[in-house]
Amino acid sequence: MKANIGLIGLAVMGQNLVLNMSDHGFKVAVHNRSPDKTEDFLNGPAKDKGIIGAYSLDELLSSLELPRVVMLMVKAGEVVDHYIEQLVPLMTAGDIIIDGGNSLFTDTNRRTKALKEKNILYIGTGVSGGEEGARNGPSIMPGGNPDAWERVRAIFQSISAQVDNQPCCQWVGDNGAGHYVKMVHNGIEYGDMQLICEAYQLLSEGLGLSADECAGIFAQWNQGELSSYLIEITSNIMAYKDTDGAPLLEKILDTAGQKGTGKWTGINALDLGIPLTLIGESVFARCLSAMKDERVRAAERLPKPVKSYTGDKQAMIDAIRDALYASKIISYAQGFRLMREAAAEYQWSLNYGEIALMWRGGCIIRSAFLNDIKAAYTENPQLENLLLADFFVNAMQQTDGGWRKAVIAGIELGIPTPAFSSALAYYDGYRTARLPANLLQAQRDYFGAHTYERTDQPRGQFFHTDWTGYGGKTASSTYTV
Ligand code: NBP
């Protein structure tokens, strides 16, 4: 019997996806660069599951039913191009290559178009949820050549997470749309994690609460509007004890790593001119944390406010929860706003409600809150910004006071809250009809003759002033600052 799908790359994600497919009744053939890993897999976790081992690409392709589907779960970047180059000469028109790694969406744009010319159908798909998700049901975000979707739909929608009997997997859009949405998902994950870390530092350092007390607070928060996988595991982490009975969390070095998808999201937001401040701050917060030795030296030289919190602790705990919830809303509003811009820029027709549903299960950012986002887009699919949906207008009103109180406490106590406070600055900027950019435009016109529009003249008319009396009357047309 021929296999329904071939998978290349038997590291943690590949192995678990294969086992997941096999459990759902699909016959899978596997290949890995290092043959010993294929052997170990077939004799270990895949034993007696009828999975076919292939030790060359020829062997892999000849074990597949037509049209052939080959999924790559390998290191993103050149390795993907390398496999595509090797596979294409062995394939025939209508065969499908899927890249399930964390590829940059522009690479997926390029690969989809190049393979279309060769009549090979390409899918670039985000797969979220790490090892556990891959094994038991990830969130899957496929995009690429839509002609490939019907052939792989049943496999993807069976192995994905299911919430309310709906698969956390729908077709996202053309070319790199799937990898783009996965990239934004990862950026949002950076933001959610940073927000939780800021709440943790305010609770532990600001209010002097123990790890167990913090664990209890997060467990409680997990019952309400913040209910999510990340809040749940945070509570578990805080309660976890090392062999000596002390909280393990307090012994973990405070330097964060990253693999680049948060940075990609920030770079794309800058390219598209969309404020994505919370994710940007979250990436920078990881960078700052990584400067450990320098921070230790700076801590000895630079004074910290000598103040401790003396107010009502429960009131501040509630304020920190409000700050976390309000900032999270800002982060998702910014992320969805970015996707809206990307859809226009790259000619994708993105379904924002479906995207929220796909993220409800399997992935790291799964949360109850995504249902509220779905509801907002169901009510108005053309919603300009999530913040303008009635539900979120109301949520911002409810949390405004607590959010400001928590940020002020951080400022007074010298505890950094880059995501809480930049989210607040974005919010205050977004809801301000008149910003000081009039002065900015005047400055640009003063030193570079960049011109400005006037409030008392129609939009689109540009004026230049000779501010000093000795400048010329010519406006700049190419020099831009
Ligand atoms: P890795 O990203 O660590 O990739 C390991 C696989 O790539 C192995 O099969 C390895 O073969 C192969 N490979 C490498 Br490395 N260099 C190669 C080369 N030059 N030629 C051929 N094969 C090569 O595995 P992973 O963590 O399972 O992730 C797979 C993909 O899924 C990545 O793109 C990752 O970003 C993405 N992803 C990972 C997670 C996660 O939680 N780990 C979550 C979501 C998405 P070998 O065995 O011979 O070394």
Short mmCIF file of C-alpha atoms and ligand atoms in Angstrom, two decimals:
data_model
loop_
_atom_site.label_atom_id
_atom_site.label_comp_id
_atom_site.label_asym_id
_atom_site.label_seq_id
_atom_site.Cartn_x
_atom_site.Cartn_y
_atom_site.Cartn_z
CA MET A 1 0.00 0.00 0.00
CA LYS A 2 1.33 3.40 -0.99
CA ALA A 3 1.68 6.16 1.58
CA ASN A 4 -0.68 9.15 1.61
CA ILE A 5 2.11 11.55 2.48
CA GLY A 6 5.90 11.60 2.81
CA LEU A 7 7.63 13.59 5.52
CA ILE A 8 11.24 14.72 5.48
CA GLY A 9 12.90 15.79 8.74
CA LEU A 10 12.65 13.57 11.78
CA ALA A 11 13.49 16.03 14.54
CA VAL A 12 11.02 16.79 17.32
CA MET A 13 8.32 18.36 15.12
CA GLY A 14 8.58 15.89 12.25
CA GLN A 15 8.46 12.77 14.42
CA ASN A 16 5.44 13.95 16.35
CA LEU A 17 3.53 15.05 13.25
CA VAL A 18 4.16 11.64 11.68
CA LEU A 19 2.83 9.85 14.76
CA ASN A 20 -0.18 12.17 14.80
CA MET A 21 -0.91 11.47 11.11
CA SER A 22 -0.51 7.76 11.67
CA ASP A 23 -2.93 7.83 14.63
CA HIS A 24 -5.48 9.47 12.33
CA GLY A 25 -5.28 6.64 9.84
CA PHE A 26 -2.91 8.16 7.27
CA LYS A 27 -0.09 6.07 5.90
CA VAL A 28 3.18 7.97 6.11
CA ALA A 29 6.62 7.46 4.56
CA VAL A 30 9.57 9.19 6.23
CA HIS A 31 13.07 10.31 5.32
CA ASN A 32 15.80 12.10 7.23
CA ARG A 33 19.24 13.36 6.18
CA SER A 34 20.92 11.26 8.87
CA PRO A 35 19.69 7.68 8.33
CA ASP A 36 20.35 6.63 11.93
CA LYS A 37 17.55 8.98 13.06
CA THR A 38 15.16 7.25 10.66
CA GLU A 39 16.25 3.88 12.06
CA ASP A 40 15.87 5.04 15.67
CA PHE A 41 12.42 6.44 14.92
CA LEU A 42 11.17 3.33 13.14
CA ASN A 43 12.49 1.05 15.87
CA GLY A 44 11.36 3.38 18.66
CA PRO A 45 8.24 5.57 18.75
CA ALA A 46 7.06 4.47 15.30
CA LYS A 47 7.46 0.73 15.91
CA ASP A 48 4.57 -1.39 14.57
CA LYS A 49 2.74 1.65 13.19
CA GLY A 50 3.22 0.72 9.54
CA ILE A 51 5.31 3.79 8.81
CA ILE A 52 7.55 3.39 5.75
CA GLY A 53 11.24 4.29 6.12
CA ALA A 54 12.94 5.71 3.01
CA TYR A 55 16.69 6.15 2.82
CA SER A 56 16.78 8.21 -0.37
CA LEU A 57 14.43 10.74 -1.95
CA ASP A 58 13.85 8.33 -4.85
CA GLU A 59 12.75 5.68 -2.42
CA LEU A 60 10.53 8.19 -0.61
CA LEU A 61 8.79 9.36 -3.78
CA SER A 62 8.24 5.88 -5.12
CA SER A 63 6.45 4.93 -1.90
CA LEU A 64 3.80 7.68 -2.32
CA GLU A 65 0.37 7.58 -3.96
CA LEU A 66 -0.31 10.06 -6.78
CA PRO A 67 -0.33 13.01 -6.79
CA ARG A 68 2.55 12.85 -4.36
CA VAL A 69 2.63 14.99 -1.24
CA VAL A 70 5.96 15.60 0.48
CA MET A 71 6.12 17.65 3.66
CA LEU A 72 9.38 19.21 4.86
CA MET A 73 9.88 19.62 8.60
CA VAL A 74 13.48 20.74 8.49
CA LYS A 75 15.48 23.73 9.61
CA ALA A 76 14.13 26.85 7.89
CA GLY A 77 16.27 28.65 5.31
CA GLU A 78 18.68 27.13 2.81
CA VAL A 79 17.85 23.54 3.80
CA VAL A 80 14.32 24.01 2.43
CA ASP A 81 15.67 25.30 -0.90
CA HIS A 82 18.13 22.42 -0.98
CA TYR A 83 15.33 19.84 -0.63
CA ILE A 84 13.12 21.60 -3.19
CA GLU A 85 15.98 21.47 -5.71
CA GLN A 86 16.45 17.76 -5.06
CA LEU A 87 12.73 16.91 -5.13
CA VAL A 88 11.55 18.79 -8.21
CA PRO A 89 13.41 16.70 -10.83
CA LEU A 90 11.90 13.57 -9.25
CA MET A 91 8.33 14.90 -9.29
CA THR A 92 5.65 15.25 -11.95
CA ALA A 93 3.03 17.94 -12.62
CA GLY A 94 0.47 18.21 -9.83
CA ASP A 95 2.72 16.84 -7.09
CA ILE A 96 2.80 18.87 -3.88
CA ILE A 97 5.61 20.09 -1.66
CA ILE A 98 4.70 21.42 1.79
CA ASP A 99 7.08 23.36 4.01
CA GLY A 100 5.88 23.13 7.61
CA GLY A 101 8.87 24.90 9.19
CA ASN A 102 9.12 28.47 10.39
CA SER A 103 10.07 29.93 7.02
CA LEU A 104 10.14 33.63 6.28
CA PHE A 105 6.99 34.46 4.29
CA THR A 106 8.96 36.19 1.54
CA ASP A 107 10.82 32.90 0.94
CA THR A 108 7.45 31.15 0.69
CA ASN A 109 6.22 33.80 -1.78
CA ARG A 110 9.28 33.14 -3.92
CA ARG A 111 9.07 29.33 -3.68
CA THR A 112 5.33 29.15 -4.42
CA LYS A 113 5.73 31.26 -7.55
CA ALA A 114 8.86 29.46 -8.77
CA LEU A 115 7.27 26.02 -8.31
CA LYS A 116 4.03 27.07 -9.98
CA GLU A 117 6.08 27.68 -13.14
CA LYS A 118 7.15 24.03 -12.90
CA ASN A 119 3.58 22.79 -12.25
CA ILE A 120 4.50 21.71 -8.73
CA LEU A 121 2.02 22.90 -6.12
CA TYR A 122 3.62 24.47 -3.07
CA ILE A 123 2.23 25.03 0.41
CA GLY A 124 4.00 26.99 3.13
CA THR A 125 2.30 26.31 6.42
CA GLY A 126 2.73 27.52 9.94
CA VAL A 127 2.56 24.74 12.53
CA SER A 128 2.22 25.94 16.09
CA GLY A 129 2.18 24.20 19.42
CA GLY A 130 5.68 22.77 19.73
CA GLU A 131 6.22 19.10 20.48
CA GLU A 132 2.98 18.54 22.37
CA GLY A 133 0.92 20.31 19.68
CA ALA A 134 2.56 18.37 16.87
CA ARG A 135 1.77 15.09 18.64
CA ASN A 136 -1.78 15.78 19.81
CA GLY A 137 -3.11 18.53 17.56
CA PRO A 138 -1.34 21.71 16.49
CA SER A 139 -2.74 24.88 15.03
CA ILE A 140 -1.96 24.70 11.31
CA MET A 141 -1.93 27.80 9.10
CA PRO A 142 -1.51 26.78 5.44
CA GLY A 143 -1.03 29.13 2.51
CA GLY A 144 0.56 28.91 -0.92
CA ASN A 145 -0.94 27.48 -4.09
CA PRO A 146 -4.69 27.06 -3.44
CA ASP A 147 -4.88 24.21 -5.98
CA ALA A 148 -3.04 22.03 -3.45
CA TRP A 149 -5.50 22.58 -0.60
CA GLU A 150 -8.18 19.98 -1.44
CA ARG A 151 -5.54 17.23 -1.69
CA VAL A 152 -4.12 17.89 1.79
CA ARG A 153 -7.16 19.32 3.59
CA ALA A 154 -8.29 16.02 5.12
CA ILE A 155 -4.84 15.25 6.53
CA PHE A 156 -4.29 18.71 8.00
CA GLN A 157 -7.79 19.16 9.40
CA SER A 158 -7.74 15.71 11.03
CA ILE A 159 -4.38 16.12 12.76
CA SER A 160 -4.93 19.72 13.88
CA ALA A 161 -6.34 20.71 17.25
CA GLN A 162 -10.15 20.81 17.36
CA VAL A 163 -12.13 23.35 19.36
CA ASP A 164 -15.95 23.15 19.50
CA ASN A 165 -15.73 20.49 16.76
CA GLN A 166 -13.93 22.89 14.44
CA PRO A 167 -10.39 22.20 13.22
CA CYS A 168 -7.74 24.81 14.11
CA CYS A 169 -6.70 24.74 10.48
CA GLN A 170 -8.18 26.63 7.53
CA TRP A 171 -6.71 27.80 4.25
CA VAL A 172 -5.14 31.20 4.97
CA GLY A 173 -4.34 32.59 1.52
CA ASP A 174 -2.04 32.72 -1.48
CA ASN A 175 1.75 32.42 -1.51
CA GLY A 176 3.34 33.27 1.84
CA ALA A 177 0.06 34.14 3.64
CA GLY A 178 0.20 31.06 5.92
CA HIS A 179 3.75 31.70 7.00
CA TYR A 180 2.95 35.39 7.42
CA VAL A 181 0.07 34.63 9.80
CA LYS A 182 2.29 32.19 11.68
CA MET A 183 4.95 34.91 11.95
CA VAL A 184 2.43 37.35 13.46
CA HIS A 185 1.22 34.57 15.76
CA ASN A 186 4.80 34.15 17.01
CA GLY A 187 5.15 37.91 17.46
CA ILE A 188 1.96 37.94 19.52
CA GLU A 189 3.38 35.04 21.54
CA TYR A 190 6.45 37.19 22.32
CA GLY A 191 4.08 39.96 23.46
CA ASP A 192 1.91 37.70 25.66
CA MET A 193 5.01 36.27 27.34
CA GLN A 194 6.55 39.69 27.99
CA LEU A 195 3.28 40.99 29.48
CA ILE A 196 3.16 38.05 31.88
CA CYS A 197 6.79 38.66 32.85
CA GLU A 198 6.05 42.31 33.64
CA ALA A 199 3.09 41.32 35.81
CA TYR A 200 5.35 38.80 37.57
CA GLN A 201 8.03 41.41 38.34
CA LEU A 202 5.47 43.91 39.66
CA LEU A 203 3.93 41.21 41.88
CA SER A 204 7.17 39.68 43.13
CA GLU A 205 9.53 42.64 43.32
CA GLY A 206 7.00 45.46 43.58
CA LEU A 207 4.62 43.88 46.08
CA GLY A 208 7.11 41.42 47.60
CA LEU A 209 4.91 38.37 46.91
CA SER A 210 6.42 34.87 47.05
CA ALA A 211 6.49 32.50 44.09
CA ASP A 212 3.67 30.49 45.67
CA GLU A 213 1.57 33.62 46.16
CA CYS A 214 2.20 34.60 42.53
CA ALA A 215 1.25 31.06 41.43
CA GLY A 216 -2.05 31.44 43.27
CA ILE A 217 -2.76 34.80 41.65
CA PHE A 218 -2.06 33.47 38.15
CA ALA A 219 -4.23 30.41 38.84
CA GLN A 220 -7.03 32.78 39.83
CA TRP A 221 -6.50 34.97 36.76
CA ASN A 222 -6.75 31.84 34.65
CA GLN A 223 -10.40 31.54 35.70
CA GLY A 224 -11.39 34.89 34.15
CA GLU A 225 -10.94 36.86 30.95
CA LEU A 226 -7.17 36.15 30.96
CA SER A 227 -7.75 32.38 30.83
CA SER A 228 -5.09 30.99 28.51
CA TYR A 229 -2.42 28.35 28.11
CA LEU A 230 0.40 30.79 28.93
CA ILE A 231 -1.26 32.02 32.15
CA GLU A 232 -1.89 28.40 33.14
CA ILE A 233 1.71 27.27 32.60
CA THR A 234 2.99 30.41 34.33
CA SER A 235 1.11 29.40 37.47
CA ASN A 236 2.54 25.86 37.22
CA ILE A 237 6.07 27.21 36.69
CA MET A 238 5.79 29.50 39.71
CA ALA A 239 4.63 26.61 41.92
CA TYR A 240 7.35 24.23 40.70
CA LYS A 241 9.98 23.37 43.33
CA ASP A 242 13.62 22.46 42.80
CA THR A 243 15.08 19.39 44.53
CA ASP A 244 15.81 21.52 47.63
CA GLY A 245 12.16 22.58 47.87
CA ALA A 246 12.84 26.18 46.72
CA PRO A 247 11.06 27.59 43.64
CA LEU A 248 13.02 26.55 40.55
CA LEU A 249 11.96 29.76 38.78
CA GLU A 250 14.12 31.87 41.10
CA LYS A 251 17.22 29.91 40.12
CA ILE A 252 16.82 30.36 36.36
CA LEU A 253 19.22 32.87 34.78
CA ASP A 254 17.44 35.98 33.51
CA THR A 255 18.69 36.03 29.93
CA ALA A 256 16.12 35.30 27.25
CA GLY A 257 16.80 33.61 23.93
CA GLN A 258 14.98 34.07 20.64
CA LYS A 259 14.91 32.47 17.22
CA GLY A 260 13.89 35.44 15.08
CA THR A 261 10.17 35.30 14.28
CA GLY A 262 9.40 38.17 16.72
CA LYS A 263 12.11 40.22 15.08
CA TRP A 264 10.71 39.41 11.61
CA THR A 265 7.27 40.63 12.73
CA GLY A 266 8.76 43.88 13.99
CA ILE A 267 10.78 44.42 10.81
CA ASN A 268 7.70 43.81 8.66
CA ALA A 269 5.67 46.26 10.76
CA LEU A 270 8.35 48.91 10.19
CA ASP A 271 8.34 48.10 6.46
CA LEU A 272 4.55 48.49 6.28
CA GLY A 273 4.51 51.56 8.56
CA ILE A 274 2.21 50.00 11.16
CA PRO A 275 2.84 50.67 14.87
CA LEU A 276 3.50 47.29 16.46
CA THR A 277 4.98 48.74 19.61
CA LEU A 278 4.17 45.96 22.03
CA ILE A 279 5.78 43.19 20.02
CA GLY A 280 8.72 45.49 19.24
CA GLU A 281 9.23 46.19 22.95
CA SER A 282 8.96 42.48 23.69
CA VAL A 283 11.76 41.68 21.25
CA PHE A 284 13.90 44.49 22.69
CA ALA A 285 13.16 43.33 26.25
CA ARG A 286 14.66 39.93 25.35
CA CYS A 287 17.69 41.72 23.84
CA LEU A 288 18.12 43.80 27.02
CA SER A 289 17.80 40.71 29.19
CA ALA A 290 20.56 39.06 27.18
CA MET A 291 22.95 41.90 28.15
CA LYS A 292 23.27 40.30 31.57
CA ASP A 293 26.87 41.15 32.45
CA GLU A 294 26.47 44.76 31.35
CA ARG A 295 23.24 45.05 33.38
CA VAL A 296 24.95 43.70 36.46
CA ARG A 297 27.65 46.36 36.11
CA ALA A 298 25.03 49.06 35.47
CA ALA A 299 23.05 47.96 38.53
CA GLU A 300 26.08 48.84 40.67
CA ARG A 301 26.51 52.29 39.11
CA LEU A 302 22.99 53.59 38.45
CA PRO A 303 20.69 54.34 41.38
CA LYS A 304 17.22 52.80 41.74
CA PRO A 305 14.37 54.73 43.36
CA VAL A 306 14.44 53.95 47.09
CA LYS A 307 10.75 53.35 47.40
CA SER A 308 8.60 50.41 48.30
CA TYR A 309 4.91 49.89 47.73
CA THR A 310 2.86 50.85 50.76
CA GLY A 311 -0.67 50.93 49.35
CA ASP A 312 -3.42 48.31 49.35
CA LYS A 313 -1.88 45.12 47.95
CA GLN A 314 -5.09 43.57 46.66
CA ALA A 315 -5.98 46.80 44.85
CA MET A 316 -2.56 46.74 43.14
CA ILE A 317 -2.91 43.03 42.24
CA ASP A 318 -6.21 43.90 40.55
CA ALA A 319 -4.57 46.86 38.80
CA ILE A 320 -1.79 44.62 37.48
CA ARG A 321 -4.42 42.21 36.13
CA ASP A 322 -6.13 45.12 34.39
CA ALA A 323 -2.80 46.27 32.93
CA LEU A 324 -2.15 42.76 31.63
CA TYR A 325 -5.58 42.44 30.05
CA ALA A 326 -5.64 45.94 28.52
CA SER A 327 -2.10 45.59 27.14
CA LYS A 328 -2.97 42.19 25.70
CA ILE A 329 -5.91 43.74 23.88
CA ILE A 330 -3.55 46.40 22.47
CA SER A 331 -1.12 43.72 21.32
CA TYR A 332 -3.79 41.77 19.43
CA ALA A 333 -5.27 44.99 18.04
CA GLN A 334 -1.81 45.92 16.73
CA GLY A 335 -1.18 42.41 15.35
CA PHE A 336 -4.53 42.21 13.55
CA ARG A 337 -4.05 45.75 12.24
CA LEU A 338 -0.70 44.66 10.84
CA MET A 339 -2.31 41.66 9.10
CA ARG A 340 -4.92 43.98 7.61
CA GLU A 341 -2.18 46.14 6.14
CA ALA A 342 -0.28 43.08 4.91
CA ALA A 343 -3.42 41.75 3.21
CA ALA A 344 -3.73 45.00 1.27
CA GLU A 345 -0.01 45.17 0.49
CA TYR A 346 0.42 41.55 -0.63
CA GLN A 347 -3.10 41.10 -2.12
CA TRP A 348 -4.25 38.45 0.33
CA SER A 349 -7.84 38.02 1.33
CA LEU A 350 -7.41 37.21 5.01
CA ASN A 351 -10.30 36.08 7.17
CA TYR A 352 -9.49 37.57 10.58
CA GLY A 353 -12.25 35.73 12.43
CA GLU A 354 -10.99 32.38 11.04
CA ILE A 355 -7.45 33.30 12.07
CA ALA A 356 -8.63 33.94 15.63
CA LEU A 357 -10.40 30.56 15.60
CA MET A 358 -7.28 28.78 14.31
CA TRP A 359 -5.32 30.16 17.26
CA ARG A 360 -7.87 28.95 19.83
CA GLY A 361 -6.44 25.46 20.03
CA GLY A 362 -3.12 23.68 19.72
CA CYS A 363 -0.93 26.74 19.83
CA ILE A 364 0.94 28.57 22.56
CA ILE A 365 -1.28 31.68 22.48
CA ARG A 366 -4.55 29.73 22.79
CA SER A 367 -6.94 31.57 25.05
CA ALA A 368 -10.57 32.27 25.79
CA PHE A 369 -10.02 35.82 24.57
CA LEU A 370 -9.69 34.67 20.94
CA ASN A 371 -13.44 33.92 21.00
CA ASP A 372 -14.05 37.61 21.70
CA ILE A 373 -11.87 38.54 18.73
CA LYS A 374 -13.75 36.09 16.51
CA ALA A 375 -17.06 37.56 17.70
CA ALA A 376 -15.87 41.09 16.89
CA TYR A 377 -14.95 40.09 13.32
CA THR A 378 -18.16 38.11 12.87
CA GLU A 379 -20.10 41.24 13.77
CA ASN A 380 -18.02 43.36 11.42
CA PRO A 381 -15.61 41.56 9.05
CA GLN A 382 -14.31 44.96 7.86
CA LEU A 383 -13.48 46.14 11.37
CA GLU A 384 -10.79 48.82 11.08
CA ASN A 385 -9.22 48.07 14.44
CA LEU A 386 -10.20 45.63 17.19
CA LEU A 387 -10.15 48.50 19.68
CA LEU A 388 -13.22 49.94 17.93
CA ALA A 389 -15.42 46.88 18.50
CA ASP A 390 -18.02 47.44 21.25
CA PHE A 391 -16.67 44.58 23.36
CA PHE A 392 -13.16 46.02 23.41
CA VAL A 393 -14.29 49.65 23.85
CA ASN A 394 -16.03 48.42 26.97
CA ALA A 395 -13.02 46.36 28.11
CA MET A 396 -10.72 49.37 27.72
CA GLN A 397 -13.10 51.50 29.79
CA GLN A 398 -13.14 48.86 32.54
CA THR A 399 -9.37 48.49 32.72
CA ASP A 400 -8.19 52.05 32.06
CA GLY A 401 -7.82 53.12 35.70
CA GLY A 402 -6.07 49.96 36.89
CA TRP A 403 -3.74 49.91 33.89
CA ARG A 404 -2.53 53.47 34.57
CA LYS A 405 -2.16 52.71 38.27
CA ALA A 406 0.04 49.66 37.58
CA VAL A 407 2.23 51.57 35.09
CA ILE A 408 2.64 54.45 37.57
CA ALA A 409 3.61 51.96 40.28
CA GLY A 410 6.26 50.49 37.97
CA ILE A 411 7.63 53.96 37.24
CA GLU A 412 7.72 54.95 40.92
CA LEU A 413 9.29 51.70 42.04
CA GLY A 414 11.83 51.62 39.20
CA ILE A 415 10.44 48.36 37.78
CA PRO A 416 10.53 48.28 33.97
CA THR A 417 7.21 47.70 32.23
CA PRO A 418 8.10 48.33 28.57
CA ALA A 419 5.12 46.42 27.17
CA PHE A 420 2.52 47.71 29.66
CA SER A 421 3.67 51.31 29.25
CA SER A 422 4.26 51.32 25.49
CA ALA A 423 0.82 49.75 25.03
CA LEU A 424 -0.64 52.58 27.10
CA ALA A 425 1.27 55.17 25.04
CA TYR A 426 -0.09 53.59 21.85
CA TYR A 427 -3.60 53.62 23.26
CA ASP A 428 -3.35 57.25 24.30
CA GLY A 429 -1.94 58.13 20.88
CA TYR A 430 -4.55 56.11 18.99
CA ARG A 431 -7.45 57.72 20.83
CA THR A 432 -6.04 61.27 20.41
CA ALA A 433 -7.58 63.26 17.57
CA ARG A 434 -4.78 65.82 17.48
CA LEU A 435 -1.17 64.75 18.06
CA PRO A 436 1.89 67.05 18.17
CA ALA A 437 2.89 66.01 14.65
CA ASN A 438 2.05 69.59 13.58
CA LEU A 439 5.31 70.59 15.28
CA LEU A 440 7.11 67.66 13.68
CA GLN A 441 5.98 68.75 10.23
CA ALA A 442 7.03 72.34 11.00
CA GLN A 443 10.49 71.09 12.03
CA ARG A 444 10.79 69.02 8.85
CA ASP A 445 9.79 72.01 6.76
CA TYR A 446 12.16 74.31 8.71
CA PHE A 447 15.31 72.26 8.17
CA GLY A 448 14.49 70.36 4.98
CA ALA A 449 11.71 72.25 3.17
CA HIS A 450 9.56 69.12 3.35
CA THR A 451 6.29 71.12 3.29
CA TYR A 452 3.19 70.64 5.45
CA GLU A 453 -0.59 70.53 5.10
CA ARG A 454 -2.74 73.11 6.93
CA THR A 455 -5.78 72.58 9.14
CA ASP A 456 -7.52 75.51 7.42
CA GLN A 457 -6.97 74.21 3.86
CA PRO A 458 -8.16 71.01 2.10
CA ARG A 459 -6.02 67.85 2.52
CA GLY A 460 -3.52 67.28 -0.25
CA GLN A 461 -2.34 70.87 -0.56
CA PHE A 462 1.23 71.35 0.60
CA PHE A 463 2.81 74.55 1.89
CA HIS A 464 6.38 75.65 2.54
CA THR A 465 7.41 78.53 4.78
CA ASP A 466 10.70 80.42 4.72
CA TRP A 467 10.99 80.15 8.53
CA THR A 468 14.25 82.09 8.91
CA GLY A 469 13.79 84.74 6.26
CA TYR A 470 16.94 83.63 4.45
CA GLY A 471 15.75 80.27 3.10
CA GLY A 472 14.59 79.78 -0.50
CA LYS A 473 11.06 79.19 -1.74
CA THR A 474 11.84 75.77 -3.23
CA ALA A 475 10.43 72.72 -1.44
CA SER A 476 12.33 69.44 -1.29
CA SER A 477 10.93 66.66 -3.44
CA THR A 478 13.42 63.86 -2.89
CA TYR A 479 15.20 64.41 0.42
CA THR A 480 13.16 62.67 3.09
CA VAL A 481 13.86 62.47 6.81
P1 NBP B 1 15.10 21.56 13.51
O1 NBP B 1 14.69 22.94 13.14
O2 NBP B 1 16.11 21.38 14.57
O3 NBP B 1 15.61 20.82 12.17
C1 NBP B 1 16.10 19.52 12.26
C2 NBP B 1 15.90 18.80 10.94
O4 NBP B 1 16.55 19.51 9.89
C3 NBP B 1 16.54 17.41 11.00
O5 NBP B 1 15.76 16.54 10.25
C4 NBP B 1 17.88 17.66 10.36
O6 NBP B 1 18.46 16.51 9.81
C5 NBP B 1 17.49 18.61 9.26
N1 NBP B 1 18.63 19.33 8.71
C6 NBP B 1 19.45 20.27 9.24
BR1 NBP B 1 19.33 20.91 10.96
N2 NBP B 1 20.39 20.71 8.41
C7 NBP B 1 20.20 20.01 7.29
C8 NBP B 1 20.86 20.00 6.04
N3 NBP B 1 21.88 20.83 5.79
N4 NBP B 1 20.42 19.17 5.09
C9 NBP B 1 19.37 18.36 5.33
N5 NBP B 1 18.68 18.31 6.50
C10 NBP B 1 19.10 19.13 7.47
O7 NBP B 1 13.82 20.65 13.86
P2 NBP B 1 12.46 20.98 14.61
O8 NBP B 1 12.69 21.68 15.91
O9 NBP B 1 11.68 19.74 14.59
O10 NBP B 1 11.75 22.04 13.65
C11 NBP B 1 11.41 21.77 12.30
C12 NBP B 1 10.84 23.04 11.70
O11 NBP B 1 9.64 23.36 12.42
C13 NBP B 1 11.75 24.25 11.82
O12 NBP B 1 11.59 25.08 10.72
C14 NBP B 1 11.25 24.94 13.07
O13 NBP B 1 11.52 26.33 13.05
C15 NBP B 1 9.76 24.67 12.98
N6 NBP B 1 9.06 24.66 14.27
C16 NBP B 1 9.64 24.14 15.37
C17 NBP B 1 8.96 24.14 16.57
C18 NBP B 1 9.57 23.55 17.82
O14 NBP B 1 8.97 23.69 18.88
N7 NBP B 1 10.71 22.89 17.74
C19 NBP B 1 7.66 24.66 16.63
C20 NBP B 1 7.06 25.15 15.46
C21 NBP B 1 7.77 25.14 14.29
P3 NBP B 1 19.51 15.65 10.68
O15 NBP B 1 18.69 14.82 11.61
O16 NBP B 1 20.22 14.87 9.67
O17 NBP B 1 20.39 16.63 11.42
#
